[in-house]
C-alpha positions as YAML, in Angstrom:
chain: A
units: angstrom
residues:
- id: 1
  name: MET
  ca: [-3.34, -8.49, -25.45]
- id: 2
  name: HIS
  ca: [-4.07, -10.82, -22.25]
- id: 3
  name: LEU
  ca: [-2.12, -14.01, -21.63]
- id: 4
  name: GLY
  ca: [-3.89, -16.74, -19.75]
- id: 5
  name: ILE
  ca: [-3.84, -20.60, -19.24]
- id: 6
  name: ASP
  ca: [-6.50, -22.96, -19.67]
- id: 7
  name: SER
  ca: [-6.63, -26.68, -18.01]
- id: 8
  name: PHE
  ca: [-8.78, -29.76, -18.44]
- id: 9
  name: VAL
  ca: [-6.71, -31.12, -15.44]
- id: 10
  name: SER
  ca: [-5.48, -34.21, -16.88]
- id: 11
  name: ALA
  ca: [-4.75, -36.92, -15.16]
- id: 12
  name: VAL
  ca: [-0.81, -37.30, -15.26]
- id: 13
  name: THR
  ca: [1.60, -40.20, -15.15]
- id: 14
  name: ASP
  ca: [4.98, -38.79, -13.86]
- id: 15
  name: PRO
  ca: [7.33, -39.24, -16.44]
- id: 16
  name: ALA
  ca: [10.35, -39.83, -14.52]
- id: 17
  name: SER
  ca: [8.95, -42.32, -11.90]
- id: 18
  name: GLY
  ca: [6.22, -43.74, -14.00]
- id: 19
  name: ARG
  ca: [3.83, -43.23, -11.17]
- id: 20
  name: LEU
  ca: [0.09, -42.45, -11.61]
- id: 21
  name: ILE
  ca: [-0.84, -38.84, -10.08]
- id: 22
  name: GLY
  ca: [-3.90, -39.78, -7.84]
- id: 23
  name: PRO
  ca: [-6.41, -37.44, -8.33]
- id: 24
  name: GLU
  ca: [-6.33, -35.73, -4.82]
- id: 25
  name: GLU
  ca: [-2.72, -34.99, -5.43]
- id: 26
  name: ARG
  ca: [-3.50, -33.93, -8.82]
- id: 27
  name: MET
  ca: [-6.13, -31.65, -7.66]
- id: 28
  name: GLU
  ca: [-3.42, -29.92, -5.39]
- id: 29
  name: HIS
  ca: [-1.14, -29.41, -8.07]
- id: 30
  name: LEU
  ca: [-3.77, -27.74, -10.15]
- id: 31
  name: LEU
  ca: [-4.68, -25.09, -7.19]
- id: 32
  name: GLU
  ca: [-0.70, -24.72, -7.09]
- id: 33
  name: GLU
  ca: [-0.66, -23.86, -10.82]
- id: 34
  name: ILE
  ca: [-3.73, -21.21, -10.61]
- id: 35
  name: GLU
  ca: [-1.83, -19.58, -7.66]
- id: 36
  name: LEU
  ca: [1.47, -19.03, -9.25]
- id: 37
  name: ALA
  ca: [-0.20, -17.96, -12.56]
- id: 38
  name: ASP
  ca: [-2.12, -15.50, -10.26]
- id: 39
  name: ARG
  ca: [1.34, -14.44, -8.74]
- id: 40
  name: VAL
  ca: [3.36, -14.13, -11.88]
- id: 41
  name: GLY
  ca: [0.40, -11.63, -13.33]
- id: 42
  name: LEU
  ca: [-1.12, -13.76, -16.31]
- id: 43
  name: TYR
  ca: [-4.57, -12.78, -16.58]
- id: 44
  name: SER
  ca: [-6.94, -15.35, -16.75]
- id: 45
  name: PHE
  ca: [-6.85, -19.30, -15.74]
- id: 46
  name: GLY
  ca: [-9.66, -21.49, -17.34]
- id: 47
  name: ILE
  ca: [-10.79, -24.86, -16.39]
- id: 48
  name: GLY
  ca: [-12.67, -27.17, -18.80]
- id: 49
  name: GLU
  ca: [-15.53, -29.77, -18.42]
- id: 50
  name: HIS
  ca: [-15.35, -33.12, -19.58]
- id: 51
  name: HIS
  ca: [-17.05, -36.25, -18.64]
- id: 52
  name: ARG
  ca: [-14.22, -38.99, -19.16]
- id: 53
  name: SER
  ca: [-12.01, -40.79, -17.24]
- id: 54
  name: GLU
  ca: [-8.94, -39.21, -17.89]
- id: 55
  name: TYR
  ca: [-9.86, -35.87, -17.07]
- id: 56
  name: TYR
  ca: [-10.57, -34.45, -13.08]
- id: 57
  name: ASP
  ca: [-12.94, -31.47, -14.79]
- id: 58
  name: SER
  ca: [-16.36, -32.62, -14.70]
- id: 59
  name: ALA
  ca: [-17.44, -30.09, -12.10]
- id: 60
  name: PRO
  ca: [-15.36, -26.83, -12.95]
- id: 61
  name: PRO
  ca: [-17.38, -24.35, -10.65]
- id: 62
  name: VAL
  ca: [-16.20, -26.48, -7.61]
- id: 63
  name: ILE
  ca: [-12.47, -26.08, -8.54]
- id: 64
  name: LEU
  ca: [-12.98, -22.37, -9.40]
- id: 65
  name: ALA
  ca: [-14.39, -21.85, -6.29]
- id: 66
  name: ALA
  ca: [-11.37, -22.98, -4.86]
- id: 67
  name: ALA
  ca: [-9.15, -21.46, -6.80]
- id: 68
  name: ALA
  ca: [-11.05, -18.26, -6.17]
- id: 69
  name: ALA
  ca: [-10.31, -18.48, -2.43]
- id: 70
  name: ARG
  ca: [-6.68, -18.81, -3.29]
- id: 71
  name: THR
  ca: [-5.88, -16.10, -5.65]
- id: 72
  name: SER
  ca: [-6.62, -12.42, -5.50]
- id: 73
  name: ARG
  ca: [-6.20, -10.88, -9.26]
- id: 74
  name: ILE
  ca: [-5.93, -13.51, -12.07]
- id: 75
  name: ARG
  ca: [-9.60, -13.95, -13.77]
- id: 76
  name: LEU
  ca: [-11.19, -17.22, -13.52]
- id: 77
  name: GLY
  ca: [-13.28, -19.09, -15.82]
- id: 78
  name: SER
  ca: [-15.11, -21.84, -17.75]
- id: 79
  name: ALA
  ca: [-12.96, -23.31, -21.00]
- id: 80
  name: VAL
  ca: [-15.69, -24.31, -21.64]
- id: 81
  name: ALA
  ca: [-18.88, -24.65, -19.94]
- id: 82
  name: VAL
  ca: [-20.79, -27.63, -21.92]
- id: 83
  name: LEU
  ca: [-24.19, -25.33, -21.92]
- id: 84
  name: SER
  ca: [-25.98, -27.72, -24.39]
- id: 85
  name: ALA
  ca: [-26.13, -30.36, -21.30]
- id: 86
  name: ALA
  ca: [-26.82, -28.25, -18.55]
- id: 87
  name: ASP
  ca: [-29.38, -26.23, -16.98]
- id: 88
  name: PRO
  ca: [-28.99, -22.41, -17.64]
- id: 89
  name: VAL
  ca: [-30.68, -21.65, -14.26]
- id: 90
  name: ARG
  ca: [-27.94, -23.84, -12.54]
- id: 91
  name: VAL
  ca: [-25.41, -22.46, -14.68]
- id: 92
  name: PHE
  ca: [-25.81, -18.90, -13.95]
- id: 93
  name: GLN
  ca: [-26.27, -19.33, -10.26]
- id: 94
  name: GLN
  ca: [-23.32, -21.13, -9.97]
- id: 95
  name: PHE
  ca: [-21.09, -18.91, -12.11]
- id: 96
  name: ALA
  ca: [-22.96, -15.71, -10.24]
- id: 97
  name: THR
  ca: [-21.89, -17.27, -7.19]
- id: 98
  name: LEU
  ca: [-18.47, -17.69, -7.83]
- id: 99
  name: ASP
  ca: [-18.18, -13.95, -9.20]
- id: 100
  name: LEU
  ca: [-19.37, -13.01, -5.50]
- id: 101
  name: ILE
  ca: [-16.66, -15.51, -4.04]
- id: 102
  name: ALA
  ca: [-14.29, -14.15, -6.62]
- id: 103
  name: LYS
  ca: [-14.94, -10.43, -6.33]
- id: 104
  name: GLY
  ca: [-15.76, -10.06, -10.09]
- id: 105
  name: ARG
  ca: [-13.01, -11.84, -11.65]
- id: 106
  name: ILE
  ca: [-15.38, -14.59, -13.18]
- id: 107
  name: ASP
  ca: [-15.85, -15.40, -17.31]
- id: 108
  name: LEU
  ca: [-18.71, -18.21, -18.55]
- id: 109
  name: VAL
  ca: [-17.11, -19.33, -21.98]
- id: 110
  name: VAL
  ca: [-19.94, -21.21, -22.72]
- id: 111
  name: GLY
  ca: [-20.18, -24.04, -25.72]
- id: 112
  name: ARG
  ca: [-21.20, -27.47, -27.10]
- id: 113
  name: GLY
  ca: [-17.93, -29.14, -26.07]
- id: 114
  name: SER
  ca: [-15.65, -31.20, -28.34]
- id: 115
  name: PHE
  ca: [-16.55, -34.72, -26.66]
- id: 116
  name: THR
  ca: [-19.94, -35.82, -26.63]
- id: 117
  name: GLU
  ca: [-20.07, -38.09, -23.52]
- id: 118
  name: ALA
  ca: [-22.46, -35.13, -21.38]
- id: 119
  name: PHE
  ca: [-25.26, -35.94, -23.80]
- id: 120
  name: PRO
  ca: [-25.95, -39.62, -23.14]
- id: 121
  name: LEU
  ca: [-24.99, -39.11, -19.24]
- id: 122
  name: PHE
  ca: [-27.49, -36.52, -18.96]
- id: 123
  name: GLY
  ca: [-30.67, -38.02, -21.17]
- id: 124
  name: LEU
  ca: [-30.03, -36.14, -24.39]
- id: 125
  name: SER
  ca: [-29.73, -36.87, -27.83]
- id: 126
  name: LEU
  ca: [-27.18, -35.67, -30.40]
- id: 127
  name: ALA
  ca: [-29.74, -35.31, -32.95]
- id: 128
  name: ASP
  ca: [-30.58, -32.04, -31.13]
- id: 129
  name: TYR
  ca: [-26.65, -31.02, -30.87]
- id: 130
  name: ASP
  ca: [-27.08, -27.50, -32.16]
- id: 131
  name: GLU
  ca: [-30.67, -26.90, -31.39]
- id: 132
  name: LEU
  ca: [-30.14, -27.46, -27.51]
- id: 133
  name: PHE
  ca: [-27.26, -25.09, -27.39]
- id: 134
  name: ALA
  ca: [-29.12, -22.45, -29.15]
- id: 135
  name: GLU
  ca: [-32.37, -22.64, -27.14]
- id: 136
  name: LYS
  ca: [-30.10, -22.81, -23.63]
- id: 137
  name: LEU
  ca: [-27.65, -19.72, -24.96]
- id: 138
  name: ASP
  ca: [-31.04, -17.77, -25.29]
- id: 139
  name: LEU
  ca: [-32.32, -18.76, -22.03]
- id: 140
  name: LEU
  ca: [-29.06, -17.85, -20.43]
- id: 141
  name: LEU
  ca: [-28.86, -14.49, -21.83]
- id: 142
  name: ARG
  ca: [-32.52, -13.86, -21.17]
- id: 143
  name: ILE
  ca: [-31.89, -14.80, -16.83]
- id: 144
  name: ARG
  ca: [-28.35, -12.65, -17.41]
- id: 145
  name: GLU
  ca: [-30.57, -9.47, -18.40]
- id: 146
  name: SER
  ca: [-33.18, -9.73, -15.71]
- id: 147
  name: GLU
  ca: [-33.58, -11.78, -12.35]
- id: 148
  name: HIS
  ca: [-37.47, -12.47, -13.35]
- id: 149
  name: VAL
  ca: [-37.71, -14.69, -16.54]
- id: 150
  name: THR
  ca: [-40.45, -15.59, -18.72]
- id: 151
  name: TRP
  ca: [-39.44, -17.97, -21.00]
- id: 152
  name: SER
  ca: [-40.40, -21.57, -22.92]
- id: 153
  name: GLY
  ca: [-38.55, -23.78, -25.50]
- id: 154
  name: LYS
  ca: [-38.55, -27.25, -25.96]
- id: 155
  name: HIS
  ca: [-35.73, -28.63, -23.99]
- id: 156
  name: ARG
  ca: [-36.71, -27.27, -20.62]
- id: 157
  name: PRO
  ca: [-39.85, -26.58, -18.68]
- id: 158
  name: PRO
  ca: [-40.88, -22.85, -18.91]
- id: 159
  name: LEU
  ca: [-40.56, -20.05, -16.55]
- id: 160
  name: THR
  ca: [-43.36, -17.91, -15.68]
- id: 161
  name: GLY
  ca: [-41.49, -15.08, -13.83]
- id: 162
  name: GLN
  ca: [-39.54, -16.88, -11.40]
- id: 163
  name: GLY
  ca: [-36.40, -15.04, -9.67]
- id: 164
  name: VAL
  ca: [-32.87, -16.47, -10.10]
- id: 165
  name: TYR
  ca: [-30.67, -15.57, -7.66]
- id: 166
  name: PRO
  ca: [-27.94, -14.42, -7.04]
- id: 167
  name: ARG
  ca: [-27.12, -11.88, -8.91]
- id: 168
  name: PRO
  ca: [-23.40, -11.63, -10.02]
- id: 169
  name: LEU
  ca: [-20.88, -8.57, -8.84]
- id: 170
  name: GLN
  ca: [-20.43, -8.03, -12.43]
- id: 171
  name: ASP
  ca: [-23.01, -6.38, -14.46]
- id: 172
  name: PRO
  ca: [-23.45, -8.19, -16.70]
- id: 173
  name: LEU
  ca: [-21.66, -11.25, -16.30]
- id: 174
  name: PRO
  ca: [-19.15, -11.64, -19.14]
- id: 175
  name: ILE
  ca: [-20.82, -14.38, -21.35]
- id: 176
  name: TRP
  ca: [-18.10, -15.58, -24.03]
- id: 177
  name: VAL
  ca: [-19.05, -17.96, -26.91]
- id: 178
  name: GLY
  ca: [-16.83, -20.63, -27.53]
- id: 179
  name: VAL
  ca: [-16.86, -21.94, -30.99]
- id: 180
  name: GLY
  ca: [-14.67, -24.60, -33.11]
- id: 181
  name: GLY
  ca: [-14.55, -24.18, -37.29]
- id: 182
  name: THR
  ca: [-18.41, -23.82, -38.08]
- id: 183
  name: PRO
  ca: [-19.32, -20.51, -39.78]
- id: 184
  name: GLU
  ca: [-23.04, -20.82, -38.04]
- id: 185
  name: SER
  ca: [-21.36, -20.28, -34.93]
- id: 186
  name: PHE
  ca: [-19.46, -17.29, -35.83]
- id: 187
  name: VAL
  ca: [-22.40, -15.64, -37.12]
- id: 188
  name: ARG
  ca: [-24.32, -16.42, -33.90]
- id: 189
  name: ALA
  ca: [-21.76, -14.84, -31.77]
- id: 190
  name: GLY
  ca: [-21.29, -11.69, -33.71]
- id: 191
  name: LEU
  ca: [-25.35, -11.58, -33.98]
- id: 192
  name: LEU
  ca: [-25.65, -11.58, -30.33]
- id: 193
  name: GLY
  ca: [-22.60, -9.24, -29.72]
- id: 194
  name: LEU
  ca: [-21.22, -11.74, -27.34]
- id: 195
  name: PRO
  ca: [-16.70, -11.98, -27.54]
- id: 196
  name: LEU
  ca: [-15.78, -14.84, -29.18]
- id: 197
  name: MET
  ca: [-13.33, -17.69, -27.92]
- id: 198
  name: VAL
  ca: [-12.17, -19.68, -30.93]
- id: 199
  name: ALA
  ca: [-10.60, -23.19, -30.28]
- id: 200
  name: ILE
  ca: [-7.92, -23.99, -32.62]
- id: 201
  name: ILE
  ca: [-6.33, -27.44, -32.05]
- id: 202
  name: GLY
  ca: [-4.62, -28.26, -35.55]
- id: 203
  name: GLY
  ca: [-4.00, -26.55, -38.94]
- id: 204
  name: GLN
  ca: [-2.91, -23.05, -39.26]
- id: 205
  name: PRO
  ca: [-4.52, -20.03, -36.83]
- id: 206
  name: ARG
  ca: [-4.13, -17.63, -40.12]
- id: 207
  name: GLN
  ca: [-7.30, -19.63, -41.67]
- id: 208
  name: PHE
  ca: [-9.72, -18.69, -38.83]
- id: 209
  name: GLY
  ca: [-9.02, -15.31, -40.34]
- id: 210
  name: PRO
  ca: [-12.06, -15.44, -42.64]
- id: 211
  name: LEU
  ca: [-14.29, -16.90, -39.68]
- id: 212
  name: ILE
  ca: [-13.41, -14.19, -37.41]
- id: 213
  name: ASP
  ca: [-14.20, -11.38, -40.02]
- id: 214
  name: LEU
  ca: [-17.35, -13.19, -40.54]
- id: 215
  name: TYR
  ca: [-17.96, -12.62, -36.77]
- id: 216
  name: ARG
  ca: [-17.11, -9.23, -36.77]
- id: 217
  name: ARG
  ca: [-18.96, -8.02, -39.97]
- id: 218
  name: ALA
  ca: [-22.27, -10.05, -38.47]
- id: 219
  name: GLY
  ca: [-21.79, -8.19, -35.50]
- id: 220
  name: ALA
  ca: [-21.20, -4.83, -37.30]
- id: 221
  name: GLN
  ca: [-24.51, -5.19, -39.08]
- id: 222
  name: ALA
  ca: [-26.48, -6.34, -35.87]
- id: 223
  name: GLY
  ca: [-25.23, -2.91, -34.30]
- id: 224
  name: HIS
  ca: [-22.82, -3.84, -31.49]
- id: 225
  name: PRO
  ca: [-19.97, -1.46, -31.15]
- id: 226
  name: PRO
  ca: [-16.33, -3.10, -32.70]
- id: 227
  name: GLU
  ca: [-15.09, -2.66, -28.63]
- id: 228
  name: GLN
  ca: [-17.88, -5.47, -27.67]
- id: 229
  name: LEU
  ca: [-16.76, -7.71, -30.23]
- id: 230
  name: GLN
  ca: [-13.69, -9.44, -28.54]
- id: 231
  name: VAL
  ca: [-11.86, -12.62, -29.60]
- id: 232
  name: GLY
  ca: [-10.02, -14.86, -27.71]
- id: 233
  name: LEU
  ca: [-8.10, -17.81, -28.78]
- id: 234
  name: HIS
  ca: [-7.69, -21.08, -27.28]
- id: 235
  name: VAL
  ca: [-4.45, -22.95, -28.35]
- id: 236
  name: PHE
  ca: [-2.35, -25.82, -27.39]
- id: 237
  name: GLY
  ca: [1.20, -24.56, -25.95]
- id: 238
  name: PHE
  ca: [4.04, -24.70, -23.76]
- id: 239
  name: VAL
  ca: [6.80, -22.52, -22.70]
- id: 240
  name: ALA
  ca: [10.47, -24.27, -21.90]
- id: 241
  name: GLY
  ca: [14.19, -22.33, -21.72]
- id: 242
  name: ASN
  ca: [14.74, -23.49, -25.39]
- id: 243
  name: THR
  ca: [12.33, -24.53, -28.26]
- id: 244
  name: GLN
  ca: [13.74, -28.22, -28.32]
- id: 245
  name: GLU
  ca: [13.08, -28.73, -24.75]
- id: 246
  name: ALA
  ca: [9.86, -27.49, -24.89]
- id: 247
  name: ALA
  ca: [8.61, -30.08, -27.78]
- id: 248
  name: ASP
  ca: [10.55, -33.29, -26.10]
- id: 249
  name: THR
  ca: [8.73, -32.38, -22.84]
- id: 250
  name: ILE
  ca: [5.59, -32.00, -24.46]
- id: 251
  name: TYR
  ca: [5.36, -34.78, -27.26]
- id: 252
  name: PRO
  ca: [5.10, -38.00, -25.17]
- id: 253
  name: GLY
  ca: [1.76, -37.00, -23.38]
- id: 254
  name: TRP
  ca: [0.57, -34.91, -26.83]
- id: 255
  name: HIS
  ca: [1.00, -38.20, -28.48]
- id: 256
  name: GLU
  ca: [-0.94, -40.22, -25.78]
- id: 257
  name: MET
  ca: [-3.79, -38.01, -25.75]
- id: 258
  name: PHE
  ca: [-4.18, -37.66, -29.83]
- id: 259
  name: THR
  ca: [-3.60, -41.56, -30.02]
- id: 260
  name: LYS
  ca: [-6.63, -41.97, -27.80]
- id: 261
  name: VAL
  ca: [-8.85, -39.51, -29.43]
- id: 262
  name: SER
  ca: [-7.53, -40.71, -32.82]
- id: 263
  name: ARG
  ca: [-8.45, -44.34, -32.14]
- id: 264
  name: GLU
  ca: [-11.88, -43.34, -31.07]
- id: 265
  name: ARG
  ca: [-12.82, -41.35, -34.10]
- id: 266
  name: GLY
  ca: [-11.23, -43.56, -36.69]
- id: 267
  name: PHE
  ca: [-8.52, -41.26, -37.19]
- id: 268
  name: ALA
  ca: [-5.01, -41.98, -38.37]
- id: 269
  name: PRO
  ca: [-2.52, -42.31, -35.29]
- id: 270
  name: PRO
  ca: [-0.59, -38.95, -34.94]
- id: 271
  name: SER
  ca: [3.18, -38.94, -35.69]
- id: 272
  name: ARG
  ca: [6.18, -36.95, -34.29]
- id: 273
  name: ALA
  ca: [6.33, -35.23, -38.18]
- id: 274
  name: GLN
  ca: [2.98, -34.02, -37.35]
- id: 275
  name: PHE
  ca: [3.60, -32.73, -33.92]
- id: 276
  name: ASP
  ca: [6.85, -30.74, -35.15]
- id: 277
  name: ALA
  ca: [4.84, -29.01, -38.14]
- id: 278
  name: THR
  ca: [2.31, -27.89, -36.49]
- id: 279
  name: SER
  ca: [4.77, -26.45, -33.50]
- id: 280
  name: GLY
  ca: [6.37, -24.65, -36.37]
- id: 281
  name: PRO
  ca: [6.12, -21.03, -37.38]
- id: 282
  name: ASP
  ca: [3.28, -21.34, -39.02]
- id: 283
  name: GLY
  ca: [1.14, -23.87, -37.18]
- id: 284
  name: ALA
  ca: [-1.45, -24.41, -34.52]
- id: 285
  name: PHE
  ca: [0.74, -25.29, -31.44]
- id: 286
  name: PHE
  ca: [2.57, -22.14, -29.85]
- id: 287
  name: MET
  ca: [5.63, -24.04, -28.63]
- id: 288
  name: GLY
  ca: [8.79, -22.78, -27.76]
- id: 289
  name: ASP
  ca: [11.36, -20.52, -25.46]
- id: 290
  name: PRO
  ca: [9.88, -17.30, -24.39]
- id: 291
  name: ASP
  ca: [11.28, -15.25, -27.78]
- id: 292
  name: ALA
  ca: [9.60, -17.51, -30.13]
- id: 293
  name: VAL
  ca: [6.51, -18.24, -28.00]
- id: 294
  name: ALA
  ca: [6.14, -14.23, -27.92]
- id: 295
  name: GLU
  ca: [6.88, -13.67, -31.14]
- id: 296
  name: LYS
  ca: [4.26, -15.86, -32.58]
- id: 297
  name: LEU
  ca: [1.67, -14.76, -30.14]
- id: 298
  name: VAL
  ca: [2.28, -11.15, -31.79]
- id: 299
  name: ARG
  ca: [2.18, -12.56, -35.60]
- id: 300
  name: ILE
  ca: [-0.66, -14.44, -35.01]
- id: 301
  name: SER
  ca: [-2.60, -11.83, -33.71]
- id: 302
  name: GLY
  ca: [-1.62, -9.36, -36.26]
- id: 303
  name: GLN
  ca: [-2.56, -12.15, -39.03]
- id: 304
  name: LEU
  ca: [-6.23, -12.25, -37.47]
- id: 305
  name: GLY
  ca: [-6.69, -8.64, -36.96]
- id: 306
  name: GLY
  ca: [-5.81, -8.19, -33.42]
- id: 307
  name: VAL
  ca: [-6.90, -10.68, -30.74]
- id: 308
  name: ASP
  ca: [-8.07, -9.59, -27.04]
- id: 309
  name: ARG
  ca: [-6.45, -12.75, -25.33]
- id: 310
  name: ILE
  ca: [-5.13, -16.14, -25.85]
- id: 311
  name: SER
  ca: [-5.27, -18.74, -23.35]
- id: 312
  name: LEU
  ca: [-2.23, -21.82, -23.76]
- id: 313
  name: GLN
  ca: [-3.93, -25.07, -22.80]
- id: 314
  name: MET
  ca: [-0.77, -26.76, -21.52]
- id: 315
  name: THR
  ca: [-2.90, -29.92, -19.87]
- id: 316
  name: ASN
  ca: [-0.88, -33.32, -20.81]
- id: 317
  name: PRO
  ca: [-1.06, -36.71, -19.26]
- id: 318
  name: ARG
  ca: [2.71, -36.96, -19.61]
- id: 319
  name: LEU
  ca: [3.90, -33.60, -18.07]
- id: 320
  name: ALA
  ca: [5.73, -33.56, -14.70]
- id: 321
  name: HIS
  ca: [4.09, -30.82, -12.03]
- id: 322
  name: ALA
  ca: [7.53, -29.12, -12.15]
- id: 323
  name: ASP
  ca: [7.98, -28.48, -15.62]
- id: 324
  name: LEU
  ca: [4.37, -26.97, -15.50]
- id: 325
  name: LEU
  ca: [5.15, -24.84, -13.05]
- id: 326
  name: ARG
  ca: [8.21, -23.61, -14.83]
- id: 327
  name: GLY
  ca: [6.07, -23.25, -18.11]
- id: 328
  name: ILE
  ca: [3.36, -21.04, -16.26]
- id: 329
  name: GLU
  ca: [6.02, -19.03, -14.41]
- id: 330
  name: LEU
  ca: [8.22, -18.45, -18.28]
- id: 331
  name: LEU
  ca: [4.94, -17.64, -19.63]
- id: 332
  name: GLY
  ca: [4.00, -14.86, -16.99]
- id: 333
  name: THR
  ca: [7.64, -13.55, -16.22]
- id: 334
  name: GLU
  ca: [8.90, -13.27, -19.94]
- id: 335
  name: VAL
  ca: [6.34, -13.99, -22.50]
- id: 336
  name: ALA
  ca: [3.78, -11.47, -21.34]
- id: 337
  name: PRO
  ca: [5.99, -8.69, -21.14]
- id: 338
  name: LYS
  ca: [7.41, -9.46, -24.58]
- id: 339
  name: VAL
  ca: [4.19, -9.52, -26.04]
- id: 340
  name: ALA
  ca: [3.01, -6.40, -24.00]
- id: 341
  name: ALA
  ca: [5.85, -4.51, -25.56]
- id: 342
  name: GLY
  ca: [4.92, -6.13, -29.42]
- id: 343
  name: ALA
  ca: [7.78, -9.11, -29.02]
...
């Protein structure tokens, strides 16, 4: 099981001084974080895509190109690219170019996104939410298969044999499907034989077992070999010297993030009791000292029938840069070896 980090490049207010870290400084901090993840041997680093004021990740390929030039081993990718609101031709061109810059270290994880700002921003209707993704994923896979594509659909002008360039170093370019909790999404990924990235942001991870089984059954029935049906998890997490320190460091920013989202979506405001319960042994947050996090990673992987990779999302608007660097270091130098040894 490979370990990595995902970032939404959150705007950060320094918890000690109360100073808002400007976007230029935040980008420099982000590149330092990715460089450190590379040095300590983590497997991957993913950049999300949002079109909101509190995040600086609206153009992931630009960030990933800068990261590719400053790293040598770590795999880099999207977490996720909002394919529904993009042109599959441009997405493929951007990530193929990235793959050349990174010398074959790119993963493209595509999804529909958990926020909806991209749809009105790019003149799309939320009524077409699922249809847009299905059609654009079909075109993206067709482009991956062949440099000359003949294709027609409802939401994009047709292609009549044009070539799509450049081609990536990896053949094929790895394309993962990012999913939430709808059975249809799991079945679609299985039928297509695409690796699956499951976003778990609440509840208990083991509750996703039946959906992952559904994915594997759909893939097997479609004739795809088991080794092709990889499963990854995107989860909230943080590593510190001890479990209490980890929770106390992360909670203020978590509360800020989820208070805003809850207000927007009409949910009850989050509480510390809810946070602590979700951070517990069976909860969705992977929070604690290296031993606790490693044990939980191995245990949850077993509950889900084996997981190929887990990416900890450490974005937090109240997390000091030094604390995040320490968390990355602990994840790479202490948690990853324990996981490799079976915790």
